[in-house]
Amino acid sequence: MNAATGMRRVSVHRLGEVLLASIQQELTDSIAVALRQDLTEMAAAGTRGVIIDISQVEIVDSFLARVLAEIAAATRILAGRTVVCGMRPPVAITMVEMGLGLPGLHTARSLEDALALVEAGEVGR
Amino acid sequence: MTVAENGGAAAVADFLRARREQLAQQWADLTLFRAVHTSGRDVAVHAAHRLVDALTEVARDGRVDDVTVPALDQVRAALAQMIAARSQAGATPPQVAAEVAELKRPVIAMVGRELADADRGAALIAATDLMGTLRLVGMEISLSDEGAIVARQRRQLSEVATPVLKLWDRVVAVPLIGTLDSARTQVVMETLLEAIVDQHAAVAILDITGVPLVDTVVAQHLMKTALAVRLMGARCVVSGIRPQIAQTIVQLGIDLGDITTRATLADALEWALGQVGTSIGRA
């Protein structure tokens, strides 16, 4: 990952063929854009799935929702499936009210479920 | 207010005090008193006495056409009791208003019959005003009662009508009952999503057996809820769709998108169990 920029980033871990991005801070626009770049770069090399854990994220606006959808679209082309897990109720309600359904994105309740979903390799929505 | 009107009010006050007994006897025979005090005529007469006395005080105060005078408080208390009893017995507000209006006739008839010519004109006006005020107070009470009932029922409905049931390990259900408006949808969505987090639910069943009609707005609310459930990482199934509702949905051209639907709650549960990897034998 590119630490030279000096900016706080979301660390992306590789677990075998799965990339795990666990967002442990409020997601600002610049962090989200950096995450998109990191994930798409890393996904290029033999990745079956990407998991984004957003259980610590309390606010998602239209821009972040779009970035999430773009990450999903890009990693689906490069790798396999992208699963967003642990969304909080207020975030879900806000996204629905804004008409952002994250089409094409898989969702899971917990990290465990998300891993199982990627391992199973079947479309679960 | 002119001197003549004040004189009329005073004359009415004197008249009411003098004819207290006769008037109470006549009122006790009217629907309002008879229907409320079913235990006996004596009780009705006693209640009528209280109302006559309260009205006498208002007339003595002089402002017979002012619904804000403090002297009306006693009238209000006496009337409120009777109106509450009548509406509990199932009388509609217009019925109750008509029953209150009935009290006017005996008063006017007696004033017209028994007062000397010199006093009669002013006294009739004052008595009419006084009874008009009584009627207004009655309507005021009916209206505020209705308002209170509506507010209470609305609150009860939103509290009671959105339980989230755990049907199986990781399967929750919301039985929706009544009309699904945006306020209810909001409450349902919030409670359901919280339950999904608490129970680690993988499947949420929305049962609409108790929803009387599904139009485009209701369908939109259902889709919103289903979408929010999906974002949370659970799967949503809508059950309890009656044949008529299925026809309405098709006729209105509503696209339920990729929402899974089942006819009955039992079917939905079976589907849900399949999703969480459990199966039960059919009897």
mmCIF file of C-alpha atoms in Angstrom:
data_model
loop_
_atom_site.group_PDB
_atom_site.id
_atom_site.type_symbol
_atom_site.label_atom_id
_atom_site.label_comp_id
_atom_site.label_asym_id
_atom_site.label_seq_id
_atom_site.Cartn_x
_atom_site.Cartn_y
_atom_site.Cartn_z
ATOM 1 C CA MET A 1 0.000 0.000 0.000
ATOM 2 C CA ASN A 2 1.070 3.469 -0.682
ATOM 3 C CA ALA A 3 2.088 5.038 2.630
ATOM 4 C CA ALA A 4 4.013 7.865 1.003
ATOM 5 C CA THR A 5 0.957 10.045 0.765
ATOM 6 C CA GLY A 6 0.875 10.289 4.553
ATOM 7 C CA MET A 7 -2.884 9.971 4.550
ATOM 8 C CA ARG A 8 -4.836 7.634 6.827
ATOM 9 C CA ARG A 9 -5.869 4.639 4.834
ATOM 10 C CA VAL A 10 -8.014 1.622 5.276
ATOM 11 C CA SER A 11 -5.701 -1.356 5.608
ATOM 12 C CA VAL A 12 -6.444 -4.170 3.214
ATOM 13 C CA HIS A 13 -5.529 -7.704 4.296
ATOM 14 C CA ARG A 14 -5.112 -10.715 2.099
ATOM 15 C CA LEU A 15 -6.541 -13.973 3.379
ATOM 16 C CA GLY A 16 -5.603 -16.516 0.757
ATOM 17 C CA GLU A 17 -7.678 -15.590 -2.256
ATOM 18 C CA VAL A 18 -9.841 -13.126 -0.373
ATOM 19 C CA LEU A 19 -9.156 -9.439 0.242
ATOM 20 C CA LEU A 20 -10.500 -8.005 3.483
ATOM 21 C CA ALA A 21 -10.931 -4.281 4.021
ATOM 22 C CA SER A 22 -12.122 -3.537 7.522
ATOM 23 C CA ILE A 23 -13.084 0.094 7.876
ATOM 24 C CA GLN A 24 -12.377 1.098 11.467
ATOM 25 C CA GLN A 25 -12.868 4.840 11.118
ATOM 26 C CA GLU A 26 -15.324 7.308 9.696
ATOM 27 C CA LEU A 27 -15.083 7.054 5.967
ATOM 28 C CA THR A 28 -14.163 10.365 4.391
ATOM 29 C CA ASP A 29 -14.297 10.937 0.645
ATOM 30 C CA SER A 30 -10.498 10.812 0.240
ATOM 31 C CA ILE A 31 -10.159 7.604 2.279
ATOM 32 C CA ALA A 32 -12.890 6.010 0.192
ATOM 33 C CA VAL A 33 -11.223 6.981 -3.065
ATOM 34 C CA ALA A 34 -7.880 5.624 -1.802
ATOM 35 C CA LEU A 35 -9.593 2.394 -0.758
ATOM 36 C CA ARG A 36 -11.057 2.034 -4.232
ATOM 37 C CA GLN A 37 -7.618 2.384 -5.751
ATOM 38 C CA ASP A 38 -5.933 -0.032 -3.303
ATOM 39 C CA LEU A 39 -8.597 -2.656 -3.715
ATOM 40 C CA THR A 40 -8.688 -2.568 -7.478
ATOM 41 C CA GLU A 41 -4.878 -2.739 -7.635
ATOM 42 C CA MET A 42 -4.662 -5.660 -5.239
ATOM 43 C CA ALA A 43 -7.597 -7.501 -6.731
ATOM 44 C CA ALA A 44 -5.762 -7.791 -10.017
ATOM 45 C CA ALA A 45 -3.550 -10.589 -8.686
ATOM 46 C CA GLY A 46 -5.437 -13.845 -8.181
ATOM 47 C CA THR A 47 -8.320 -12.775 -5.985
ATOM 48 C CA ARG A 48 -11.653 -14.560 -5.748
ATOM 49 C CA GLY A 49 -13.501 -12.160 -3.563
ATOM 50 C CA VAL A 50 -13.415 -8.840 -1.728
ATOM 51 C CA ILE A 51 -15.018 -8.246 1.638
ATOM 52 C CA ILE A 52 -15.642 -4.745 2.953
ATOM 53 C CA ASP A 53 -16.588 -4.606 6.615
ATOM 54 C CA ILE A 54 -18.475 -1.380 7.299
ATOM 55 C CA SER A 55 -19.788 -2.258 10.770
ATOM 56 C CA GLN A 56 -17.990 0.780 12.241
ATOM 57 C CA VAL A 57 -19.312 3.213 9.650
ATOM 58 C CA GLU A 58 -22.128 5.361 10.939
ATOM 59 C CA ILE A 59 -22.658 7.659 7.957
ATOM 60 C CA VAL A 60 -22.804 6.819 4.278
ATOM 61 C CA ASP A 61 -23.678 9.574 1.838
ATOM 62 C CA SER A 62 -24.452 9.386 -1.853
ATOM 63 C CA PHE A 63 -20.788 9.750 -2.833
ATOM 64 C CA LEU A 64 -19.611 6.921 -0.552
ATOM 65 C CA ALA A 65 -22.456 4.720 -1.736
ATOM 66 C CA ARG A 66 -21.351 5.313 -5.308
ATOM 67 C CA VAL A 67 -17.719 4.535 -4.455
ATOM 68 C CA LEU A 68 -18.818 1.270 -2.838
ATOM 69 C CA ALA A 69 -20.825 0.377 -5.932
ATOM 70 C CA GLU A 70 -17.826 1.213 -8.152
ATOM 71 C CA ILE A 71 -15.486 -0.924 -6.065
ATOM 72 C CA ALA A 72 -17.947 -3.763 -6.393
ATOM 73 C CA ALA A 73 -18.215 -3.338 -10.143
ATOM 74 C CA ALA A 74 -14.441 -3.124 -10.641
ATOM 75 C CA THR A 75 -13.555 -6.065 -8.390
ATOM 76 C CA ARG A 76 -16.261 -8.165 -10.000
ATOM 77 C CA ILE A 77 -14.597 -7.705 -13.352
ATOM 78 C CA LEU A 78 -11.114 -8.339 -11.906
ATOM 79 C CA ALA A 79 -11.743 -10.928 -9.273
ATOM 80 C CA GLY A 80 -15.008 -12.377 -8.133
ATOM 81 C CA ARG A 81 -17.586 -11.060 -5.829
ATOM 82 C CA THR A 82 -17.615 -8.150 -3.453
ATOM 83 C CA VAL A 83 -19.472 -8.504 -0.186
ATOM 84 C CA VAL A 84 -20.347 -5.586 2.091
ATOM 85 C CA CYS A 85 -20.995 -6.746 5.623
ATOM 86 C CA GLY A 86 -22.189 -5.388 8.943
ATOM 87 C CA MET A 87 -24.157 -2.386 7.730
ATOM 88 C CA ARG A 88 -25.846 -0.560 10.602
ATOM 89 C CA PRO A 89 -29.618 0.047 10.613
ATOM 90 C CA PRO A 90 -29.403 3.879 10.382
ATOM 91 C CA VAL A 91 -27.041 3.583 7.416
ATOM 92 C CA ALA A 92 -29.369 1.093 5.699
ATOM 93 C CA ILE A 93 -32.380 3.361 6.240
ATOM 94 C CA THR A 94 -30.525 6.417 4.945
ATOM 95 C CA MET A 95 -29.381 4.576 1.826
ATOM 96 C CA VAL A 96 -32.885 3.302 1.106
ATOM 97 C CA GLU A 97 -34.351 6.772 1.599
ATOM 98 C CA MET A 98 -31.783 8.142 -0.849
ATOM 99 C CA GLY A 99 -32.675 5.422 -3.338
ATOM 100 C CA LEU A 100 -29.210 3.829 -3.181
ATOM 101 C CA GLY A 101 -29.814 0.109 -3.266
ATOM 102 C CA LEU A 102 -26.224 -0.883 -4.070
ATOM 103 C CA PRO A 103 -27.279 -3.007 -7.034
ATOM 104 C CA GLY A 104 -24.859 -5.763 -7.897
ATOM 105 C CA LEU A 105 -23.377 -5.732 -4.448
ATOM 106 C CA HIS A 106 -23.653 -8.719 -2.130
ATOM 107 C CA THR A 107 -24.395 -8.130 1.517
ATOM 108 C CA ALA A 108 -23.875 -10.195 4.631
ATOM 109 C CA ARG A 109 -24.721 -9.749 8.280
ATOM 110 C CA SER A 110 -21.291 -10.543 9.707
ATOM 111 C CA LEU A 111 -17.713 -11.075 8.565
ATOM 112 C CA GLU A 112 -18.191 -14.792 9.102
ATOM 113 C CA ASP A 113 -21.227 -14.861 6.823
ATOM 114 C CA ALA A 114 -19.367 -12.791 4.239
ATOM 115 C CA LEU A 115 -16.459 -15.262 4.210
ATOM 116 C CA ALA A 116 -18.851 -18.170 3.865
ATOM 117 C CA LEU A 117 -20.540 -16.379 0.978
ATOM 118 C CA VAL A 118 -17.247 -15.896 -0.860
ATOM 119 C CA GLU A 119 -16.069 -19.429 -0.103
ATOM 120 C CA ALA A 120 -19.341 -20.916 -1.286
ATOM 121 C CA GLY A 121 -18.863 -19.037 -4.527
ATOM 122 C CA GLU A 122 -22.565 -18.886 -5.148
ATOM 123 C CA VAL A 123 -24.641 -15.828 -5.728
ATOM 124 C CA GLY A 124 -26.344 -14.951 -2.498
ATOM 125 C CA ARG A 125 -28.593 -11.915 -2.485
ATOM 126 C CA MET B 1 -73.221 44.320 26.637
ATOM 127 C CA THR B 2 -76.269 46.467 27.238
ATOM 128 C CA VAL B 3 -78.136 47.035 30.463
ATOM 129 C CA ALA B 4 -81.202 45.340 29.045
ATOM 130 C CA GLU B 5 -79.264 42.115 28.357
ATOM 131 C CA ASN B 6 -77.757 42.168 31.803
ATOM 132 C CA GLY B 7 -81.230 42.645 33.212
ATOM 133 C CA GLY B 8 -82.326 39.682 31.133
ATOM 134 C CA ALA B 9 -79.519 37.530 32.514
ATOM 135 C CA ALA B 10 -80.416 38.516 36.066
ATOM 136 C CA ALA B 11 -84.070 37.733 35.386
ATOM 137 C CA VAL B 12 -83.052 34.309 34.020
ATOM 138 C CA ALA B 13 -80.907 33.660 37.097
ATOM 139 C CA ASP B 14 -83.826 34.466 39.387
ATOM 140 C CA PHE B 15 -86.167 32.426 37.242
ATOM 141 C CA LEU B 16 -83.866 29.370 37.229
ATOM 142 C CA ARG B 17 -83.540 29.485 41.005
ATOM 143 C CA ALA B 18 -87.276 29.776 41.502
ATOM 144 C CA ARG B 19 -88.141 27.016 39.010
ATOM 145 C CA ARG B 20 -85.179 24.765 39.842
ATOM 146 C CA GLU B 21 -87.348 21.825 40.858
ATOM 147 C CA GLN B 22 -89.772 21.963 37.917
ATOM 148 C CA LEU B 23 -86.992 22.297 35.367
ATOM 149 C CA ALA B 24 -84.962 19.457 36.881
ATOM 150 C CA GLN B 25 -88.041 17.228 36.760
ATOM 151 C CA GLN B 26 -88.588 18.024 33.075
ATOM 152 C CA TRP B 27 -84.902 17.545 32.169
ATOM 153 C CA ALA B 28 -84.787 14.235 33.971
ATOM 154 C CA ASP B 29 -87.273 12.892 31.413
ATOM 155 C CA LEU B 30 -85.131 13.905 28.418
ATOM 156 C CA THR B 31 -82.911 11.406 26.556
ATOM 157 C CA LEU B 32 -79.620 12.806 27.834
ATOM 158 C CA PHE B 33 -80.420 12.350 31.531
ATOM 159 C CA ARG B 34 -82.475 9.181 31.080
ATOM 160 C CA ALA B 35 -79.804 7.421 29.059
ATOM 161 C CA VAL B 36 -76.967 8.344 31.416
ATOM 162 C CA HIS B 37 -78.692 7.764 34.760
ATOM 163 C CA THR B 38 -80.322 4.436 34.168
ATOM 164 C CA SER B 39 -80.206 3.477 37.842
ATOM 165 C CA GLY B 40 -83.229 5.562 38.717
ATOM 166 C CA ARG B 41 -85.126 8.740 38.084
ATOM 167 C CA ASP B 42 -84.063 10.223 41.436
ATOM 168 C CA VAL B 43 -80.443 10.125 40.354
ATOM 169 C CA ALA B 44 -81.331 11.801 37.050
ATOM 170 C CA VAL B 45 -83.269 14.541 38.892
ATOM 171 C CA HIS B 46 -80.321 15.063 41.208
ATOM 172 C CA ALA B 47 -77.949 15.429 38.241
ATOM 173 C CA ALA B 48 -80.392 17.837 36.583
ATOM 174 C CA HIS B 49 -80.424 19.907 39.799
ATOM 175 C CA ARG B 50 -76.684 20.228 39.621
ATOM 176 C CA LEU B 51 -76.788 21.408 36.024
ATOM 177 C CA VAL B 52 -79.581 23.943 36.763
ATOM 178 C CA ASP B 53 -77.572 25.291 39.711
ATOM 179 C CA ALA B 54 -74.434 25.585 37.597
ATOM 180 C CA LEU B 55 -76.360 27.451 34.883
ATOM 181 C CA THR B 56 -77.908 29.735 37.507
ATOM 182 C CA GLU B 57 -74.395 30.743 38.550
ATOM 183 C CA VAL B 58 -73.485 31.548 34.928
ATOM 184 C CA ALA B 59 -76.640 33.658 34.498
ATOM 185 C CA ARG B 60 -75.886 35.497 37.762
ATOM 186 C CA ASP B 61 -72.395 36.219 36.450
ATOM 187 C CA GLY B 62 -74.157 38.057 33.599
ATOM 188 C CA ARG B 63 -72.102 36.934 30.597
ATOM 189 C CA VAL B 64 -74.423 34.297 29.232
ATOM 190 C CA ASP B 65 -72.931 34.238 25.731
ATOM 191 C CA ASP B 66 -69.270 33.954 26.727
ATOM 192 C CA VAL B 67 -67.892 30.391 26.678
ATOM 193 C CA THR B 68 -64.725 31.421 28.520
ATOM 194 C CA VAL B 69 -66.214 32.608 31.838
ATOM 195 C CA PRO B 70 -64.962 30.755 34.931
ATOM 196 C CA ALA B 71 -68.539 30.220 36.065
ATOM 197 C CA LEU B 72 -68.914 27.698 33.228
ATOM 198 C CA ASP B 73 -66.379 25.334 34.797
ATOM 199 C CA GLN B 74 -69.066 23.639 36.887
ATOM 200 C CA VAL B 75 -71.318 23.303 33.852
ATOM 201 C CA ARG B 76 -68.413 21.803 31.971
ATOM 202 C CA ALA B 77 -67.708 19.275 34.719
ATOM 203 C CA ALA B 78 -71.347 18.177 34.941
ATOM 204 C CA LEU B 79 -71.744 17.971 31.170
ATOM 205 C CA ALA B 80 -68.406 16.241 30.560
ATOM 206 C CA GLN B 81 -69.440 13.325 32.758
ATOM 207 C CA MET B 82 -72.683 12.824 30.867
ATOM 208 C CA ILE B 83 -71.123 13.206 27.424
ATOM 209 C CA ALA B 84 -68.382 10.728 28.277
ATOM 210 C CA ALA B 85 -71.032 8.240 29.415
ATOM 211 C CA ARG B 86 -73.031 8.771 26.234
ATOM 212 C CA SER B 87 -70.094 8.324 23.870
ATOM 213 C CA GLN B 88 -69.016 5.216 25.754
ATOM 214 C CA ALA B 89 -72.520 3.871 25.200
ATOM 215 C CA GLY B 90 -71.930 4.372 21.471
ATOM 216 C CA ALA B 91 -73.719 7.677 20.774
ATOM 217 C CA THR B 92 -72.138 9.653 17.939
ATOM 218 C CA PRO B 93 -71.096 13.305 18.520
ATOM 219 C CA PRO B 94 -74.058 14.649 16.437
ATOM 220 C CA GLN B 95 -76.448 12.511 18.502
ATOM 221 C CA VAL B 96 -74.984 13.815 21.745
ATOM 222 C CA ALA B 97 -75.157 17.395 20.418
ATOM 223 C CA ALA B 98 -78.837 16.921 19.583
ATOM 224 C CA GLU B 99 -79.478 15.543 23.059
ATOM 225 C CA VAL B 100 -77.803 18.554 24.665
ATOM 226 C CA ALA B 101 -79.834 20.843 22.395
ATOM 227 C CA GLU B 102 -83.041 19.214 23.685
ATOM 228 C CA LEU B 103 -82.448 20.788 27.091
ATOM 229 C CA LYS B 104 -83.209 24.194 25.601
ATOM 230 C CA ARG B 105 -86.894 23.727 24.780
ATOM 231 C CA PRO B 106 -88.277 23.322 28.351
ATOM 232 C CA VAL B 107 -86.367 26.386 29.551
ATOM 233 C CA ILE B 108 -87.574 28.641 26.725
ATOM 234 C CA ALA B 109 -91.135 27.350 27.034
ATOM 235 C CA MET B 110 -91.220 28.017 30.771
ATOM 236 C CA VAL B 111 -89.678 31.488 30.471
ATOM 237 C CA GLY B 112 -92.150 32.404 27.724
ATOM 238 C CA ARG B 113 -95.101 31.089 29.707
ATOM 239 C CA GLU B 114 -94.393 32.310 33.183
ATOM 240 C CA LEU B 115 -92.585 35.638 33.088
ATOM 241 C CA ALA B 116 -94.424 38.964 33.107
ATOM 242 C CA ASP B 117 -94.597 40.776 29.771
ATOM 243 C CA ALA B 118 -92.180 43.493 30.877
ATOM 244 C CA ASP B 119 -89.320 41.074 31.587
ATOM 245 C CA ARG B 120 -90.096 38.466 28.978
ATOM 246 C CA GLY B 121 -88.289 39.824 25.898
ATOM 247 C CA ALA B 122 -84.907 40.406 27.530
ATOM 248 C CA ALA B 123 -85.178 37.186 29.558
ATOM 249 C CA LEU B 124 -85.975 35.114 26.452
ATOM 250 C CA ILE B 125 -82.895 36.459 24.683
ATOM 251 C CA ALA B 126 -80.706 35.809 27.716
ATOM 252 C CA ALA B 127 -82.130 32.295 28.181
ATOM 253 C CA THR B 128 -81.576 31.492 24.500
ATOM 254 C CA ASP B 129 -77.989 32.757 24.756
ATOM 255 C CA LEU B 130 -77.405 30.722 27.890
ATOM 256 C CA MET B 131 -78.706 27.509 26.367
ATOM 257 C CA GLY B 132 -76.734 28.212 23.201
ATOM 258 C CA THR B 133 -73.617 28.518 25.323
ATOM 259 C CA LEU B 134 -74.459 25.198 27.001
ATOM 260 C CA ARG B 135 -74.708 23.579 23.589
ATOM 261 C CA LEU B 136 -71.346 25.034 22.543
ATOM 262 C CA VAL B 137 -69.716 23.729 25.699
ATOM 263 C CA GLY B 138 -71.201 20.324 24.918
ATOM 264 C CA MET B 139 -69.735 20.307 21.414
ATOM 265 C CA GLU B 140 -66.400 21.514 22.718
ATOM 266 C CA ILE B 141 -66.291 18.563 25.134
ATOM 267 C CA SER B 142 -67.299 16.042 22.437
ATOM 268 C CA LEU B 143 -64.634 17.336 20.073
ATOM 269 C CA SER B 144 -61.811 17.280 22.605
ATOM 270 C CA ASP B 145 -62.861 13.757 23.663
ATOM 271 C CA GLU B 146 -62.742 12.570 20.070
ATOM 272 C CA GLY B 147 -59.353 14.194 19.544
ATOM 273 C CA ALA B 148 -57.966 12.570 22.669
ATOM 274 C CA ILE B 149 -59.259 9.172 21.582
ATOM 275 C CA VAL B 150 -57.769 9.490 18.100
ATOM 276 C CA ALA B 151 -54.374 10.547 19.495
ATOM 277 C CA ARG B 152 -54.364 7.692 22.000
ATOM 278 C CA GLN B 153 -55.346 5.094 19.436
ATOM 279 C CA ARG B 154 -52.718 6.292 16.975
ATOM 280 C CA ARG B 155 -50.060 5.967 19.652
ATOM 281 C CA GLN B 156 -51.273 2.527 20.697
ATOM 282 C CA LEU B 157 -51.336 1.363 17.091
ATOM 283 C CA SER B 158 -47.737 2.271 16.380
ATOM 284 C CA GLU B 159 -46.626 0.684 19.656
ATOM 285 C CA VAL B 160 -48.636 -2.483 19.398
ATOM 286 C CA ALA B 161 -48.709 -3.201 15.706
ATOM 287 C CA THR B 162 -45.023 -3.783 15.037
ATOM 288 C CA PRO B 163 -43.751 -6.753 17.001
ATOM 289 C CA VAL B 164 -40.760 -8.605 15.595
ATOM 290 C CA LEU B 165 -41.032 -12.339 16.237
ATOM 291 C CA LYS B 166 -38.182 -14.792 16.281
ATOM 292 C CA LEU B 167 -39.532 -17.807 14.392
ATOM 293 C CA TRP B 168 -36.394 -19.895 14.267
ATOM 294 C CA ASP B 169 -32.703 -19.531 14.824
ATOM 295 C CA ARG B 170 -31.726 -16.605 12.542
ATOM 296 C CA VAL B 171 -35.252 -16.196 11.182
ATOM 297 C CA VAL B 172 -37.398 -13.214 12.241
ATOM 298 C CA ALA B 173 -40.880 -12.182 11.121
ATOM 299 C CA VAL B 174 -43.021 -9.050 11.268
ATOM 300 C CA PRO B 175 -46.762 -9.605 11.042
ATOM 301 C CA LEU B 176 -48.048 -6.376 9.520
ATOM 302 C CA ILE B 177 -51.606 -5.462 10.473
ATOM 303 C CA GLY B 178 -53.577 -2.488 9.172
ATOM 304 C CA THR B 179 -52.751 0.215 6.697
ATOM 305 C CA LEU B 180 -49.103 0.652 5.844
ATOM 306 C CA ASP B 181 -48.360 4.391 5.643
ATOM 307 C CA SER B 182 -44.945 6.022 5.607
ATOM 308 C CA ALA B 183 -44.893 6.629 9.380
ATOM 309 C CA ARG B 184 -45.685 2.958 10.090
ATOM 310 C CA THR B 185 -43.139 1.820 7.496
ATOM 311 C CA GLN B 186 -40.486 3.868 9.256
ATOM 312 C CA VAL B 187 -41.280 2.236 12.617
ATOM 313 C CA VAL B 188 -41.426 -1.252 11.085
ATOM 314 C CA MET B 189 -38.120 -0.718 9.284
ATOM 315 C CA GLU B 190 -36.340 0.552 12.387
ATOM 316 C CA THR B 191 -37.577 -2.226 14.683
ATOM 317 C CA LEU B 192 -36.944 -4.910 12.068
ATOM 318 C CA LEU B 193 -33.389 -3.776 11.292
ATOM 319 C CA GLU B 194 -32.558 -3.570 15.005
ATOM 320 C CA ALA B 195 -33.929 -7.095 15.435
ATOM 321 C CA ILE B 196 -31.802 -8.344 12.541
ATOM 322 C CA VAL B 197 -28.701 -7.002 14.310
ATOM 323 C CA ASP B 198 -29.715 -8.378 17.726
ATOM 324 C CA GLN B 199 -30.691 -11.843 16.494
ATOM 325 C CA HIS B 200 -28.041 -12.133 13.772
ATOM 326 C CA ALA B 201 -30.951 -12.913 11.497
ATOM 327 C CA ALA B 202 -30.307 -14.229 8.010
ATOM 328 C CA VAL B 203 -33.930 -14.076 6.868
ATOM 329 C CA ALA B 204 -36.691 -11.574 7.616
ATOM 330 C CA ILE B 205 -40.296 -12.445 6.789
ATOM 331 C CA LEU B 206 -42.755 -9.601 6.169
ATOM 332 C CA ASP B 207 -46.229 -11.062 6.575
ATOM 333 C CA ILE B 208 -48.945 -8.881 5.027
ATOM 334 C CA THR B 209 -51.936 -11.123 5.802
ATOM 335 C CA GLY B 210 -53.354 -8.310 7.940
ATOM 336 C CA VAL B 211 -52.848 -5.566 5.373
ATOM 337 C CA PRO B 212 -56.253 -4.896 3.809
ATOM 338 C CA LEU B 213 -55.042 -3.438 0.533
ATOM 339 C CA VAL B 214 -51.852 -3.114 -1.424
ATOM 340 C CA ASP B 215 -51.567 -0.166 -3.792
ATOM 341 C CA THR B 216 -48.537 1.399 -5.423
ATOM 342 C CA VAL B 217 -47.650 3.329 -2.264
ATOM 343 C CA VAL B 218 -47.829 0.290 0.004
ATOM 344 C CA ALA B 219 -45.844 -1.757 -2.521
ATOM 345 C CA GLN B 220 -43.195 0.944 -2.546
ATOM 346 C CA HIS B 221 -43.009 0.836 1.255
ATOM 347 C CA LEU B 222 -42.615 -2.947 1.138
ATOM 348 C CA MET B 223 -39.845 -2.687 -1.431
ATOM 349 C CA LYS B 224 -38.024 -0.075 0.630
ATOM 350 C CA THR B 225 -38.141 -2.309 3.677
ATOM 351 C CA ALA B 226 -36.977 -5.326 1.668
ATOM 352 C CA LEU B 227 -34.114 -3.293 0.230
ATOM 353 C CA ALA B 228 -33.010 -2.102 3.670
ATOM 354 C CA VAL B 229 -33.091 -5.702 4.899
ATOM 355 C CA ARG B 230 -30.898 -6.736 1.964
ATOM 356 C CA LEU B 231 -28.410 -3.945 2.666
ATOM 357 C CA MET B 232 -28.173 -5.250 6.212
ATOM 358 C CA GLY B 233 -27.026 -8.560 4.801
ATOM 359 C CA ALA B 234 -30.201 -10.524 5.410
ATOM 360 C CA ARG B 235 -32.733 -11.863 2.934
ATOM 361 C CA CYS B 236 -36.333 -10.735 2.860
ATOM 362 C CA VAL B 237 -39.461 -12.639 1.910
ATOM 363 C CA VAL B 238 -42.983 -11.189 1.738
ATOM 364 C CA SER B 239 -45.737 -13.603 2.692
ATOM 365 C CA GLY B 240 -49.488 -13.556 3.215
ATOM 366 C CA ILE B 241 -50.367 -12.320 -0.255
ATOM 367 C CA ARG B 242 -54.036 -13.167 -0.794
ATOM 368 C CA PRO B 243 -55.313 -13.951 -4.301
ATOM 369 C CA GLN B 244 -57.190 -10.634 -4.574
ATOM 370 C CA ILE B 245 -54.053 -8.733 -3.581
ATOM 371 C CA ALA B 246 -52.002 -10.672 -6.119
ATOM 372 C CA GLN B 247 -54.558 -9.682 -8.770
ATOM 373 C CA THR B 248 -54.506 -6.045 -7.682
ATOM 374 C CA ILE B 249 -50.718 -5.984 -7.843
ATOM 375 C CA VAL B 250 -50.770 -7.390 -11.373
ATOM 376 C CA GLN B 251 -53.597 -5.090 -12.518
ATOM 377 C CA LEU B 252 -51.829 -2.001 -11.169
ATOM 378 C CA GLY B 253 -48.707 -3.087 -13.002
ATOM 379 C CA ILE B 254 -46.610 -2.967 -9.826
ATOM 380 C CA ASP B 255 -43.169 -4.476 -10.264
ATOM 381 C CA LEU B 256 -42.084 -6.058 -7.004
ATOM 382 C CA GLY B 257 -38.576 -6.351 -8.401
ATOM 383 C CA ASP B 258 -36.566 -9.231 -7.027
ATOM 384 C CA ILE B 259 -38.518 -9.522 -3.770
ATOM 385 C CA THR B 260 -39.166 -13.138 -2.893
ATOM 386 C CA THR B 261 -42.862 -13.741 -2.230
ATOM 387 C CA ARG B 262 -44.820 -16.639 -0.781
ATOM 388 C CA ALA B 263 -48.552 -17.178 -0.363
ATOM 389 C CA THR B 264 -48.574 -18.073 3.313
ATOM 390 C CA LEU B 265 -46.403 -17.578 6.361
ATOM 391 C CA ALA B 266 -45.842 -21.352 6.471
ATOM 392 C CA ASP B 267 -44.432 -21.344 2.937
ATOM 393 C CA ALA B 268 -42.230 -18.371 3.785
ATOM 394 C CA LEU B 269 -40.915 -20.146 6.888
ATOM 395 C CA GLU B 270 -40.111 -23.220 4.830
ATOM 396 C CA TRP B 271 -38.208 -21.067 2.356
ATOM 397 C CA ALA B 272 -36.425 -19.290 5.216
ATOM 398 C CA LEU B 273 -35.369 -22.556 6.818
ATOM 399 C CA GLY B 274 -33.970 -23.668 3.489
ATOM 400 C CA GLN B 275 -31.941 -20.449 3.362
ATOM 401 C CA VAL B 276 -30.423 -20.968 6.818
ATOM 402 C CA GLY B 277 -29.744 -24.623 6.079
ATOM 403 C CA THR B 278 -32.404 -26.216 8.211
ATOM 404 C CA SER B 279 -35.260 -28.338 6.998
ATOM 405 C CA ILE B 280 -38.240 -29.851 8.709
ATOM 406 C CA GLY B 281 -40.385 -32.722 7.541
ATOM 407 C CA ARG B 282 -43.833 -32.100 6.187
ATOM 408 C CA ALA B 283 -46.719 -33.737 8.028
#
